PDB file of C-alpha atoms in Angstrom:
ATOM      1  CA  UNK P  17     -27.134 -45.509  50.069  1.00 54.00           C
ATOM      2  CA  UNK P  18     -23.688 -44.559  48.757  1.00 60.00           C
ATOM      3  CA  UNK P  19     -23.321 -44.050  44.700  1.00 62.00           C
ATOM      4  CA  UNK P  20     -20.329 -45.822  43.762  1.00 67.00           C
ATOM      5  CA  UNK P  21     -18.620 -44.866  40.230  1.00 74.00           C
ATOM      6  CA  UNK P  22     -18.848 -47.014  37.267  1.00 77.00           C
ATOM      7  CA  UNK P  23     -15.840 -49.222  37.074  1.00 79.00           C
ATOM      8  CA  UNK P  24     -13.270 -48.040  34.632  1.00 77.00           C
ATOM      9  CA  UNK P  25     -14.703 -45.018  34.499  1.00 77.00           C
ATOM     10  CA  UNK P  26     -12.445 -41.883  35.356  1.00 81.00           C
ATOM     11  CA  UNK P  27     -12.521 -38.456  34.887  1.00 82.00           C
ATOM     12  CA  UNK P  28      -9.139 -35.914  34.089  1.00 85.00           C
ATOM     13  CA  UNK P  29      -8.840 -32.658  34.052  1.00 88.00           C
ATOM     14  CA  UNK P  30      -5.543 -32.561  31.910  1.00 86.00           C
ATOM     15  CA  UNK P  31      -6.854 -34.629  29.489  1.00 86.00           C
ATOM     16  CA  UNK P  32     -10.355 -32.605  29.127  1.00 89.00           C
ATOM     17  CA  UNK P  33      -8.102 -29.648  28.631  1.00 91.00           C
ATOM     18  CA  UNK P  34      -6.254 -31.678  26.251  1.00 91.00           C
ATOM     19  CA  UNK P  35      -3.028 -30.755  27.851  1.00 91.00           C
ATOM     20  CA  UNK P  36      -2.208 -34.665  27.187  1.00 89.00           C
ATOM     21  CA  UNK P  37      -2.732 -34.710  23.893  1.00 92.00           C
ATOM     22  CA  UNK P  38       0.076 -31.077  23.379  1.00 93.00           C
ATOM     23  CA  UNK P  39       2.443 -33.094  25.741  1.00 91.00           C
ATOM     24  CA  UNK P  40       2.235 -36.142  23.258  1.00 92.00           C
ATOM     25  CA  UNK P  41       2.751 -34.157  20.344  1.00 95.00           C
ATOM     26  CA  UNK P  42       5.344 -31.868  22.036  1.00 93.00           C
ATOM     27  CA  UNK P  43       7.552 -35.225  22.593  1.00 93.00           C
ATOM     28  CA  UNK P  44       6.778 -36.688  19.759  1.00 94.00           C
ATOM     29  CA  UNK P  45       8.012 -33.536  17.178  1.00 95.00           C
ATOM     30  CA  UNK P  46      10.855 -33.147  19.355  1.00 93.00           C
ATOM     31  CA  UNK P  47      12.135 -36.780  20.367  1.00 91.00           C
ATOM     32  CA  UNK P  48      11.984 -35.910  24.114  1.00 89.00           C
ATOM     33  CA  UNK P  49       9.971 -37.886  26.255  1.00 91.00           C
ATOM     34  CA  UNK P  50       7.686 -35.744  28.738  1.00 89.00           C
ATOM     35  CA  UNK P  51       7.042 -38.256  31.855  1.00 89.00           C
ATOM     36  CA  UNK P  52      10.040 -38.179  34.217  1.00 92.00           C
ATOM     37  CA  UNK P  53      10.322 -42.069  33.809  1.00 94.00           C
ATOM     38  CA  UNK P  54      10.404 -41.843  29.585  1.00 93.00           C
ATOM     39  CA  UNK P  55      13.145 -38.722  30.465  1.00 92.00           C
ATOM     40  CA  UNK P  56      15.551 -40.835  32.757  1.00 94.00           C
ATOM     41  CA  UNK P  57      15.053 -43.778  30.489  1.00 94.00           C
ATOM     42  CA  UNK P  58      16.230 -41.558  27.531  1.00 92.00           C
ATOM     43  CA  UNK P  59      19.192 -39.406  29.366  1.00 93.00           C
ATOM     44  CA  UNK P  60      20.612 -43.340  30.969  1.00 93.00           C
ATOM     45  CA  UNK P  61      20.589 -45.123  27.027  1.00 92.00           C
ATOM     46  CA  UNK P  62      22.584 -41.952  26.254  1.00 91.00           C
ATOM     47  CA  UNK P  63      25.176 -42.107  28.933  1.00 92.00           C
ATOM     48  CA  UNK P  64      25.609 -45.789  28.274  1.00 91.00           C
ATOM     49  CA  UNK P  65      25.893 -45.392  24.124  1.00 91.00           C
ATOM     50  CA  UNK P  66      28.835 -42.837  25.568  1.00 92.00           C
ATOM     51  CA  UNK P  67      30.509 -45.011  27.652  1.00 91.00           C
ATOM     52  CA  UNK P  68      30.018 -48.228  26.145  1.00 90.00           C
ATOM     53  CA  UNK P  69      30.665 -46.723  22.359  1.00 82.00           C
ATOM     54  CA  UNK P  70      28.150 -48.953  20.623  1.00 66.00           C
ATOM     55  CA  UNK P  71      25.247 -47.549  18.533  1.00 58.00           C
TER      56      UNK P  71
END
């Protein structure tokens, strides 16, 4: 008989570490976004603020 996990149940090691938690309060002191999808978001409002000229 195979065990199967318990549903919504997960394990991580970053977040056991609590290399999560220093990465959310590492962006959040500094304004930088960590995940490379919150970092493009971030850089692409800036370049069109640039061009565009609007606040």
């Amino acid at each position: 008989m195979k065990a199967y996990p318990i549903p919504g149940l997960s394990f991580s090691l970053k977040r056991a570490l609590g290399i999560t938690q220093a990465k959310q309060k590492i962006a959040k002191a500094t304004g930088i976004p960590t995940s490379k999808a919150g970092l493009e978001r971030k850089i692409g409002s800036m370049i069109l603020k640039t061009l565009v000229g609007k606040k």
